[in-house]
Structures are given as structure tokens and as C-alpha cells.
Amino acid sequence: DVAPGAAATSAIDLAVDLAQRRRVALVNAANAYNPGGGFLSGGRSAMEEALCLRSTLFPTLARAARERLRQDEPYIPQGAALLSRGIRVDAAPPLDVISVAMPNLNRAVHNTPVYRESDAAYQRLLRASFRSVLQAASECRAQVLVVPECGCGVFQNSPSEVGRALGEELGRASAPRGEGGGLSVRLCGGREFADAVLREWSRRLGARSSMM
């Protein structure tokens, strides 16, 4: 099933709460060029920065970044996701974190290249990114996947575009399986994002049902 999280609850807090009783994977809206975003320079406002502050995630991101061949290359390739297993957040049971980087559309951001490809390529990239997220969730046998409004802050991606891409992949995929049944998806973000996910997910499921 797919449903919005509780109003005014952050993705991190929701994941921590759910991890008390279920196997949880939390999607981290990552910066592909700077592990932890502005965490090392004192940033605390972005989700990734707050997550690194409250958890054991940062060392795994830094290790992945050290393995890239060139410093001007993304350590999370476009359309890919990075799975970090057994991350401790606060005092909660360990959970898995899936880091994915959305394109940067904000010319005022200087430490991440601006995405300049066609709209069609942009849509394909969003779908590929969420396809990788769902594959990672299946790999770690998550029962619940907590998804924030990825890339819709400083990178200025549209919540409706991001939500539509996620909804499309959720509707297109065969339901990933966790240890206790199908994967539950909990959305964190604004109404525009959640509505776009649910609308596209429902449309895809309806189209699949009509072909059976």
C-alpha cells in the first residue's frame, strides 16, 4: 500500500517510529557530489544533514565517495541508489538507508552541476532513480519504505514531477516483498507531492487491472 505519513512528521522521525516494530528502509535525499550535503560545514536544515547528525550514516557515504575515480564525478551515479545497511538513528533499532540524488535545477547552487538535458531525459532520470530505490528496498527486504519529497528543496525539482515519477514506478513494478508481506510506502512531504504519487500509482494500477 501507499499512503502519506502523519502530518508534520519528518521522514526521519517517521522511520524511527516505524523501526520499533517493522523492517524499515528510509530514502535519503542525497547530494551526489558532497556526501552528507553541508553536514561537515555545519549545515543542519536539509534532510541529509539532519540524518547524518542523528545517525551513523555519514561514514558509509564518505567511504563510497572515496571510492570514486575522480573528485568531480558523482559518487552516486545518475539514476542509481546507494544502500547503507544497519544504520543507527537516535536510539531506535537499526534501519536501512537508501540514498538517491535528484537532478539539480537551481543555478544558484554552485557545488553541484545544473542538469541541462531535455525534459524527456529528465523524466527518464527521475523514473530510473526511483526504480533503483525500489530495487534496493527489495534487496534489503524492507517491509516499510519511507520516502521524503526528494530534491524539491534547494535543487528546485517540482514536487508533482518527482511524485509522478515515484507513482509511475510504484504502479509499474511488481510489488516488492518484505519478510511479512508486500512493501508499504509512507510518503513525507507536501500535499502536491503525495497527491501526485497517489494519482499516478492509482492510474497505473487501474491500467494494469484493465489488461487482466
PDB file of C-alpha atoms in Angstrom:
ATOM      1  CA  ASP A   1       0.000   0.000   0.000  1.00  0.00           C
ATOM      2  CA  VAL A   2       0.977   3.645  -0.444  1.00  0.00           C
ATOM      3  CA  ALA A   3      -0.070   6.366   1.989  1.00  0.00           C
ATOM      4  CA  PRO A   4       1.028   9.766   3.290  1.00  0.00           C
ATOM      5  CA  GLY A   5       2.779   9.816   6.647  1.00  0.00           C
ATOM      6  CA  ALA A   6       1.365  11.671   9.615  1.00  0.00           C
ATOM      7  CA  ALA A   7       1.065  15.422   9.110  1.00  0.00           C
ATOM      8  CA  ALA A   8       4.036  17.457  10.380  1.00  0.00           C
ATOM      9  CA  THR A   9       6.124  14.302  10.960  1.00  0.00           C
ATOM     10  CA  SER A  10       9.558  14.309   9.327  1.00  0.00           C
ATOM     11  CA  ALA A  11      10.710  11.320   7.310  1.00  0.00           C
ATOM     12  CA  ILE A  12      13.439  10.631   9.863  1.00  0.00           C
ATOM     13  CA  ASP A  13      11.054  10.683  12.825  1.00  0.00           C
ATOM     14  CA  LEU A  14       8.536   8.514  10.990  1.00  0.00           C
ATOM     15  CA  ALA A  15      11.213   5.962  10.092  1.00  0.00           C
ATOM     16  CA  VAL A  16      12.454   5.873  13.692  1.00  0.00           C
ATOM     17  CA  ASP A  17       8.934   5.265  14.967  1.00  0.00           C
ATOM     18  CA  LEU A  18       8.179   2.532  12.428  1.00  0.00           C
ATOM     19  CA  ALA A  19      11.528   0.805  13.048  1.00  0.00           C
ATOM     20  CA  GLN A  20      10.357  -0.107  16.551  1.00  0.00           C
ATOM     21  CA  ARG A  21       8.134  -2.794  15.056  1.00  0.00           C
ATOM     22  CA  ARG A  22       8.926  -3.312  11.360  1.00  0.00           C
ATOM     23  CA  ARG A  23      11.881  -3.596   8.985  1.00  0.00           C
ATOM     24  CA  VAL A  24      12.274  -0.075   7.601  1.00  0.00           C
ATOM     25  CA  ALA A  25      14.165   1.481   4.706  1.00  0.00           C
ATOM     26  CA  LEU A  26      14.430   5.270   4.686  1.00  0.00           C
ATOM     27  CA  VAL A  27      15.141   7.160   1.471  1.00  0.00           C
ATOM     28  CA  ASN A  28      17.841   9.798   1.900  1.00  0.00           C
ATOM     29  CA  ALA A  29      17.580  12.763  -0.472  1.00  0.00           C
ATOM     30  CA  ALA A  30      21.314  12.886  -1.095  1.00  0.00           C
ATOM     31  CA  ASN A  31      23.793  15.247  -2.700  1.00  0.00           C
ATOM     32  CA  ALA A  32      25.615  13.115  -5.280  1.00  0.00           C
ATOM     33  CA  TYR A  33      28.789  15.221  -5.166  1.00  0.00           C
ATOM     34  CA  ASN A  34      29.065  16.090  -1.470  1.00  0.00           C
ATOM     35  CA  PRO A  35      28.383  13.219   0.957  1.00  0.00           C
ATOM     36  CA  GLY A  36      26.208  14.477   3.768  1.00  0.00           C
ATOM     37  CA  GLY A  37      25.433  17.711   1.910  1.00  0.00           C
ATOM     38  CA  GLY A  38      26.578  20.543   4.177  1.00  0.00           C
ATOM     39  CA  PHE A  39      26.919  18.295   7.244  1.00  0.00           C
ATOM     40  CA  LEU A  40      30.671  18.797   7.675  1.00  0.00           C
ATOM     41  CA  SER A  41      30.389  22.576   7.312  1.00  0.00           C
ATOM     42  CA  GLY A  42      27.662  22.856   9.939  1.00  0.00           C
ATOM     43  CA  GLY A  43      24.549  22.530   7.790  1.00  0.00           C
ATOM     44  CA  ARG A  44      21.553  21.168   9.664  1.00  0.00           C
ATOM     45  CA  SER A  45      18.465  22.273   7.733  1.00  0.00           C
ATOM     46  CA  ALA A  46      18.421  19.748   4.865  1.00  0.00           C
ATOM     47  CA  MET A  47      17.176  16.219   5.485  1.00  0.00           C
ATOM     48  CA  GLU A  48      20.527  14.604   4.644  1.00  0.00           C
ATOM     49  CA  GLU A  49      22.376  16.909   7.026  1.00  0.00           C
ATOM     50  CA  ALA A  50      19.917  16.208   9.844  1.00  0.00           C
ATOM     51  CA  LEU A  51      20.106  12.479   9.175  1.00  0.00           C
ATOM     52  CA  CYS A  52      23.900  12.476   9.322  1.00  0.00           C
ATOM     53  CA  LEU A  53      23.762  14.423  12.584  1.00  0.00           C
ATOM     54  CA  ARG A  54      21.387  11.910  14.194  1.00  0.00           C
ATOM     55  CA  SER A  55      22.753   8.660  12.799  1.00  0.00           C
ATOM     56  CA  THR A  56      25.731   6.538  11.775  1.00  0.00           C
ATOM     57  CA  LEU A  57      25.092   7.191   8.062  1.00  0.00           C
ATOM     58  CA  PHE A  58      27.850   9.676   7.226  1.00  0.00           C
ATOM     59  CA  PRO A  59      30.834   7.262   7.392  1.00  0.00           C
ATOM     60  CA  THR A  60      29.172   4.987   4.829  1.00  0.00           C
ATOM     61  CA  LEU A  61      28.586   7.914   2.456  1.00  0.00           C
ATOM     62  CA  ALA A  62      32.137   9.194   2.927  1.00  0.00           C
ATOM     63  CA  ARG A  63      33.541   5.736   2.209  1.00  0.00           C
ATOM     64  CA  ALA A  64      31.538   5.488  -1.018  1.00  0.00           C
ATOM     65  CA  ALA A  65      32.733   8.966  -2.042  1.00  0.00           C
ATOM     66  CA  ARG A  66      36.390   7.998  -1.506  1.00  0.00           C
ATOM     67  CA  GLU A  67      35.960   5.111  -3.950  1.00  0.00           C
ATOM     68  CA  ARG A  68      35.010   7.304  -6.933  1.00  0.00           C
ATOM     69  CA  LEU A  69      37.674   7.634  -9.613  1.00  0.00           C
ATOM     70  CA  ARG A  70      37.575  11.447  -9.870  1.00  0.00           C
ATOM     71  CA  GLN A  71      36.524  14.086  -7.362  1.00  0.00           C
ATOM     72  CA  ASP A  72      34.423  15.927  -9.960  1.00  0.00           C
ATOM     73  CA  GLU A  73      32.307  12.831 -10.581  1.00  0.00           C
ATOM     74  CA  PRO A  74      29.175  11.977  -8.567  1.00  0.00           C
ATOM     75  CA  TYR A  75      29.693   9.213  -6.038  1.00  0.00           C
ATOM     76  CA  ILE A  76      26.038   8.266  -6.553  1.00  0.00           C
ATOM     77  CA  PRO A  77      25.658   7.935 -10.340  1.00  0.00           C
ATOM     78  CA  GLN A  78      22.614   9.376 -12.064  1.00  0.00           C
ATOM     79  CA  GLY A  79      19.669   7.028 -11.792  1.00  0.00           C
ATOM     80  CA  ALA A  80      21.366   4.849  -9.164  1.00  0.00           C
ATOM     81  CA  ALA A  81      20.866   4.421  -5.424  1.00  0.00           C
ATOM     82  CA  LEU A  82      23.256   3.628  -2.587  1.00  0.00           C
ATOM     83  CA  LEU A  83      22.080   1.143   0.052  1.00  0.00           C
ATOM     84  CA  SER A  84      23.512   1.534   3.572  1.00  0.00           C
ATOM     85  CA  ARG A  85      22.559  -1.355   5.861  1.00  0.00           C
ATOM     86  CA  GLY A  86      22.056  -1.336   9.612  1.00  0.00           C
ATOM     87  CA  ILE A  87      22.156   2.418  10.229  1.00  0.00           C
ATOM     88  CA  ARG A  88      21.513   3.569  13.793  1.00  0.00           C
ATOM     89  CA  VAL A  89      19.293   6.635  14.141  1.00  0.00           C
ATOM     90  CA  ASP A  90      18.926   8.012  17.661  1.00  0.00           C
ATOM     91  CA  ALA A  91      18.234   5.053  19.958  1.00  0.00           C
ATOM     92  CA  ALA A  92      15.979   3.206  17.509  1.00  0.00           C
ATOM     93  CA  PRO A  93      16.616  -0.295  16.191  1.00  0.00           C
ATOM     94  CA  PRO A  94      18.845  -0.237  13.099  1.00  0.00           C
ATOM     95  CA  LEU A  95      17.254   0.545   9.766  1.00  0.00           C
ATOM     96  CA  ASP A  96      18.451   0.657   6.174  1.00  0.00           C
ATOM     97  CA  VAL A  97      19.029   3.909   4.297  1.00  0.00           C
ATOM     98  CA  ILE A  98      18.709   4.232   0.522  1.00  0.00           C
ATOM     99  CA  SER A  99      20.484   7.339  -0.754  1.00  0.00           C
ATOM    100  CA  VAL A 100      19.369   8.733  -4.094  1.00  0.00           C
ATOM    101  CA  ALA A 101      20.265  12.056  -5.726  1.00  0.00           C
ATOM    102  CA  MET A 102      17.777  14.091  -7.725  1.00  0.00           C
ATOM    103  CA  PRO A 103      18.949  16.440 -10.503  1.00  0.00           C
ATOM    104  CA  ASN A 104      19.950  19.972  -9.541  1.00  0.00           C
ATOM    105  CA  LEU A 105      17.811  22.549 -11.363  1.00  0.00           C
ATOM    106  CA  ASN A 106      18.964  25.529  -9.295  1.00  0.00           C
ATOM    107  CA  ARG A 107      21.596  27.684 -10.995  1.00  0.00           C
ATOM    108  CA  ALA A 108      22.353  29.346  -7.662  1.00  0.00           C
ATOM    109  CA  VAL A 109      23.808  26.083  -6.314  1.00  0.00           C
ATOM    110  CA  HIS A 110      27.483  26.102  -7.232  1.00  0.00           C
ATOM    111  CA  ASN A 111      28.786  22.852  -5.744  1.00  0.00           C
ATOM    112  CA  THR A 112      26.551  20.589  -7.850  1.00  0.00           C
ATOM    113  CA  PRO A 113      26.283  20.792 -11.656  1.00  0.00           C
ATOM    114  CA  VAL A 114      22.990  22.075 -13.057  1.00  0.00           C
ATOM    115  CA  TYR A 115      21.036  19.478 -15.012  1.00  0.00           C
ATOM    116  CA  ARG A 116      20.732  20.632 -18.646  1.00  0.00           C
ATOM    117  CA  GLU A 117      19.339  17.652 -20.559  1.00  0.00           C
ATOM    118  CA  SER A 118      15.961  17.533 -22.337  1.00  0.00           C
ATOM    119  CA  ASP A 119      12.679  17.203 -20.498  1.00  0.00           C
ATOM    120  CA  ALA A 120      12.284  13.654 -21.800  1.00  0.00           C
ATOM    121  CA  ALA A 121      15.729  12.734 -20.443  1.00  0.00           C
ATOM    122  CA  TYR A 122      14.848  14.397 -17.141  1.00  0.00           C
ATOM    123  CA  GLN A 123      11.670  12.326 -16.804  1.00  0.00           C
ATOM    124  CA  ARG A 124      13.597   9.136 -17.589  1.00  0.00           C
ATOM    125  CA  LEU A 125      16.176  10.011 -14.954  1.00  0.00           C
ATOM    126  CA  LEU A 126      13.541  10.552 -12.261  1.00  0.00           C
ATOM    127  CA  ARG A 127      11.931   7.207 -13.057  1.00  0.00           C
ATOM    128  CA  ALA A 128      15.296   5.413 -13.123  1.00  0.00           C
ATOM    129  CA  SER A 129      16.184   6.889  -9.739  1.00  0.00           C
ATOM    130  CA  PHE A 130      13.024   5.596  -8.093  1.00  0.00           C
ATOM    131  CA  ARG A 131      13.356   2.270  -9.883  1.00  0.00           C
ATOM    132  CA  SER A 132      16.755   1.923  -8.205  1.00  0.00           C
ATOM    133  CA  VAL A 133      15.217   2.868  -4.853  1.00  0.00           C
ATOM    134  CA  LEU A 134      12.582   0.142  -5.165  1.00  0.00           C
ATOM    135  CA  GLN A 135      15.200  -2.409  -6.184  1.00  0.00           C
ATOM    136  CA  ALA A 136      17.256  -1.510  -3.100  1.00  0.00           C
ATOM    137  CA  ALA A 137      14.172  -1.804  -0.885  1.00  0.00           C
ATOM    138  CA  SER A 138      13.558  -5.275  -2.292  1.00  0.00           C
ATOM    139  CA  GLU A 139      17.212  -6.215  -1.770  1.00  0.00           C
ATOM    140  CA  CYS A 140      17.127  -5.300   1.912  1.00  0.00           C
ATOM    141  CA  ARG A 141      13.698  -6.937   2.339  1.00  0.00           C
ATOM    142  CA  ALA A 142      12.124  -3.807   3.743  1.00  0.00           C
ATOM    143  CA  GLN A 143       8.577  -4.020   4.995  1.00  0.00           C
ATOM    144  CA  VAL A 144       8.121  -0.240   5.009  1.00  0.00           C
ATOM    145  CA  LEU A 145       9.753   2.307   2.715  1.00  0.00           C
ATOM    146  CA  VAL A 146       9.701   5.917   3.953  1.00  0.00           C
ATOM    147  CA  VAL A 147      10.064   8.390   1.075  1.00  0.00           C
ATOM    148  CA  PRO A 148      10.538  12.148   1.523  1.00  0.00           C
ATOM    149  CA  GLU A 149       9.978  14.827  -1.104  1.00  0.00           C
ATOM    150  CA  CYS A 150      13.350  14.176  -2.764  1.00  0.00           C
ATOM    151  CA  GLY A 151      15.121  17.051  -4.478  1.00  0.00           C
ATOM    152  CA  CYS A 152      12.293  19.560  -4.056  1.00  0.00           C
ATOM    153  CA  GLY A 153      14.135  21.941  -1.738  1.00  0.00           C
ATOM    154  CA  VAL A 154      17.293  23.706  -2.794  1.00  0.00           C
ATOM    155  CA  PHE A 155      17.558  21.658  -6.021  1.00  0.00           C
ATOM    156  CA  GLN A 156      14.139  23.027  -7.071  1.00  0.00           C
ATOM    157  CA  ASN A 157      12.626  19.891  -8.587  1.00  0.00           C
ATOM    158  CA  SER A 158       8.844  20.079  -8.860  1.00  0.00           C
ATOM    159  CA  PRO A 159       7.035  18.027  -6.186  1.00  0.00           C
ATOM    160  CA  SER A 160       4.440  16.999  -8.754  1.00  0.00           C
ATOM    161  CA  GLU A 161       7.088  15.824 -11.247  1.00  0.00           C
ATOM    162  CA  VAL A 162       9.008  13.895  -8.596  1.00  0.00           C
ATOM    163  CA  GLY A 163       5.803  12.446  -7.174  1.00  0.00           C
ATOM    164  CA  ARG A 164       4.549  11.401 -10.575  1.00  0.00           C
ATOM    165  CA  ALA A 165       7.803   9.556 -11.319  1.00  0.00           C
ATOM    166  CA  LEU A 166       7.632   7.711  -7.990  1.00  0.00           C
ATOM    167  CA  GLY A 167       3.968   6.837  -8.520  1.00  0.00           C
ATOM    168  CA  GLU A 168       4.704   5.559 -12.003  1.00  0.00           C
ATOM    169  CA  GLU A 169       7.443   3.231 -10.774  1.00  0.00           C
ATOM    170  CA  LEU A 170       5.324   2.014  -7.865  1.00  0.00           C
ATOM    171  CA  GLY A 171       2.494   1.221 -10.246  1.00  0.00           C
ATOM    172  CA  ARG A 172       4.746  -0.321 -12.868  1.00  0.00           C
ATOM    173  CA  ALA A 173       6.724  -2.620 -10.600  1.00  0.00           C
ATOM    174  CA  SER A 174       5.684  -5.988  -9.348  1.00  0.00           C
ATOM    175  CA  ALA A 175       5.147  -5.490  -5.620  1.00  0.00           C
ATOM    176  CA  PRO A 176       8.491  -5.913  -3.841  1.00  0.00           C
ATOM    177  CA  ARG A 177       8.272  -8.332  -0.939  1.00  0.00           C
ATOM    178  CA  GLY A 178       9.353  -7.879   2.655  1.00  0.00           C
ATOM    179  CA  GLU A 179       9.531 -10.560   5.303  1.00  0.00           C
ATOM    180  CA  GLY A 180       5.939 -10.008   6.360  1.00  0.00           C
ATOM    181  CA  GLY A 181       4.239  -9.346   3.020  1.00  0.00           C
ATOM    182  CA  GLY A 182       4.150  -6.599   0.416  1.00  0.00           C
ATOM    183  CA  LEU A 183       6.073  -3.362   0.740  1.00  0.00           C
ATOM    184  CA  SER A 184       4.244  -0.465   2.421  1.00  0.00           C
ATOM    185  CA  VAL A 185       5.273   3.010   1.242  1.00  0.00           C
ATOM    186  CA  ARG A 186       4.921   6.029   3.507  1.00  0.00           C
ATOM    187  CA  LEU A 187       5.246   9.471   1.924  1.00  0.00           C
ATOM    188  CA  CYS A 188       6.619  12.530   3.714  1.00  0.00           C
ATOM    189  CA  GLY A 189       6.320  15.976   2.165  1.00  0.00           C
ATOM    190  CA  GLY A 190       3.739  18.417   0.922  1.00  0.00           C
ATOM    191  CA  ARG A 191       0.288  17.688  -0.414  1.00  0.00           C
ATOM    192  CA  GLU A 192       1.375  18.271  -4.020  1.00  0.00           C
ATOM    193  CA  PHE A 193       3.987  15.523  -3.797  1.00  0.00           C
ATOM    194  CA  ALA A 194       1.718  12.992  -2.074  1.00  0.00           C
ATOM    195  CA  ASP A 195      -1.207  13.678  -4.419  1.00  0.00           C
ATOM    196  CA  ALA A 196       0.992  13.207  -7.479  1.00  0.00           C
ATOM    197  CA  VAL A 197       2.325   9.881  -6.178  1.00  0.00           C
ATOM    198  CA  LEU A 198      -1.106   8.541  -5.298  1.00  0.00           C
ATOM    199  CA  ARG A 199      -2.712   9.744  -8.530  1.00  0.00           C
ATOM    200  CA  GLU A 200      -0.096   8.145 -10.797  1.00  0.00           C
ATOM    201  CA  TRP A 201       0.109   4.977  -8.702  1.00  0.00           C
ATOM    202  CA  SER A 202      -3.670   4.531  -8.869  1.00  0.00           C
ATOM    203  CA  ARG A 203      -3.714   5.229 -12.603  1.00  0.00           C
ATOM    204  CA  ARG A 204      -1.038   2.623 -13.261  1.00  0.00           C
ATOM    205  CA  LEU A 205      -2.745   0.022 -11.104  1.00  0.00           C
ATOM    206  CA  GLY A 206      -6.043   0.685 -12.896  1.00  0.00           C
ATOM    207  CA  ALA A 207      -4.395   0.311 -16.283  1.00  0.00           C
ATOM    208  CA  ARG A 208      -2.800  -2.981 -15.228  1.00  0.00           C
ATOM    209  CA  SER A 209      -6.118  -4.297 -13.861  1.00  0.00           C
ATOM    210  CA  SER A 210      -7.950  -3.487 -17.097  1.00  0.00           C
ATOM    211  CA  MET A 211      -5.473  -5.577 -19.077  1.00  0.00           C
ATOM    212  CA  MET A 212      -6.029  -8.690 -16.930  1.00  0.00           C
TER     213      MET A 212
END
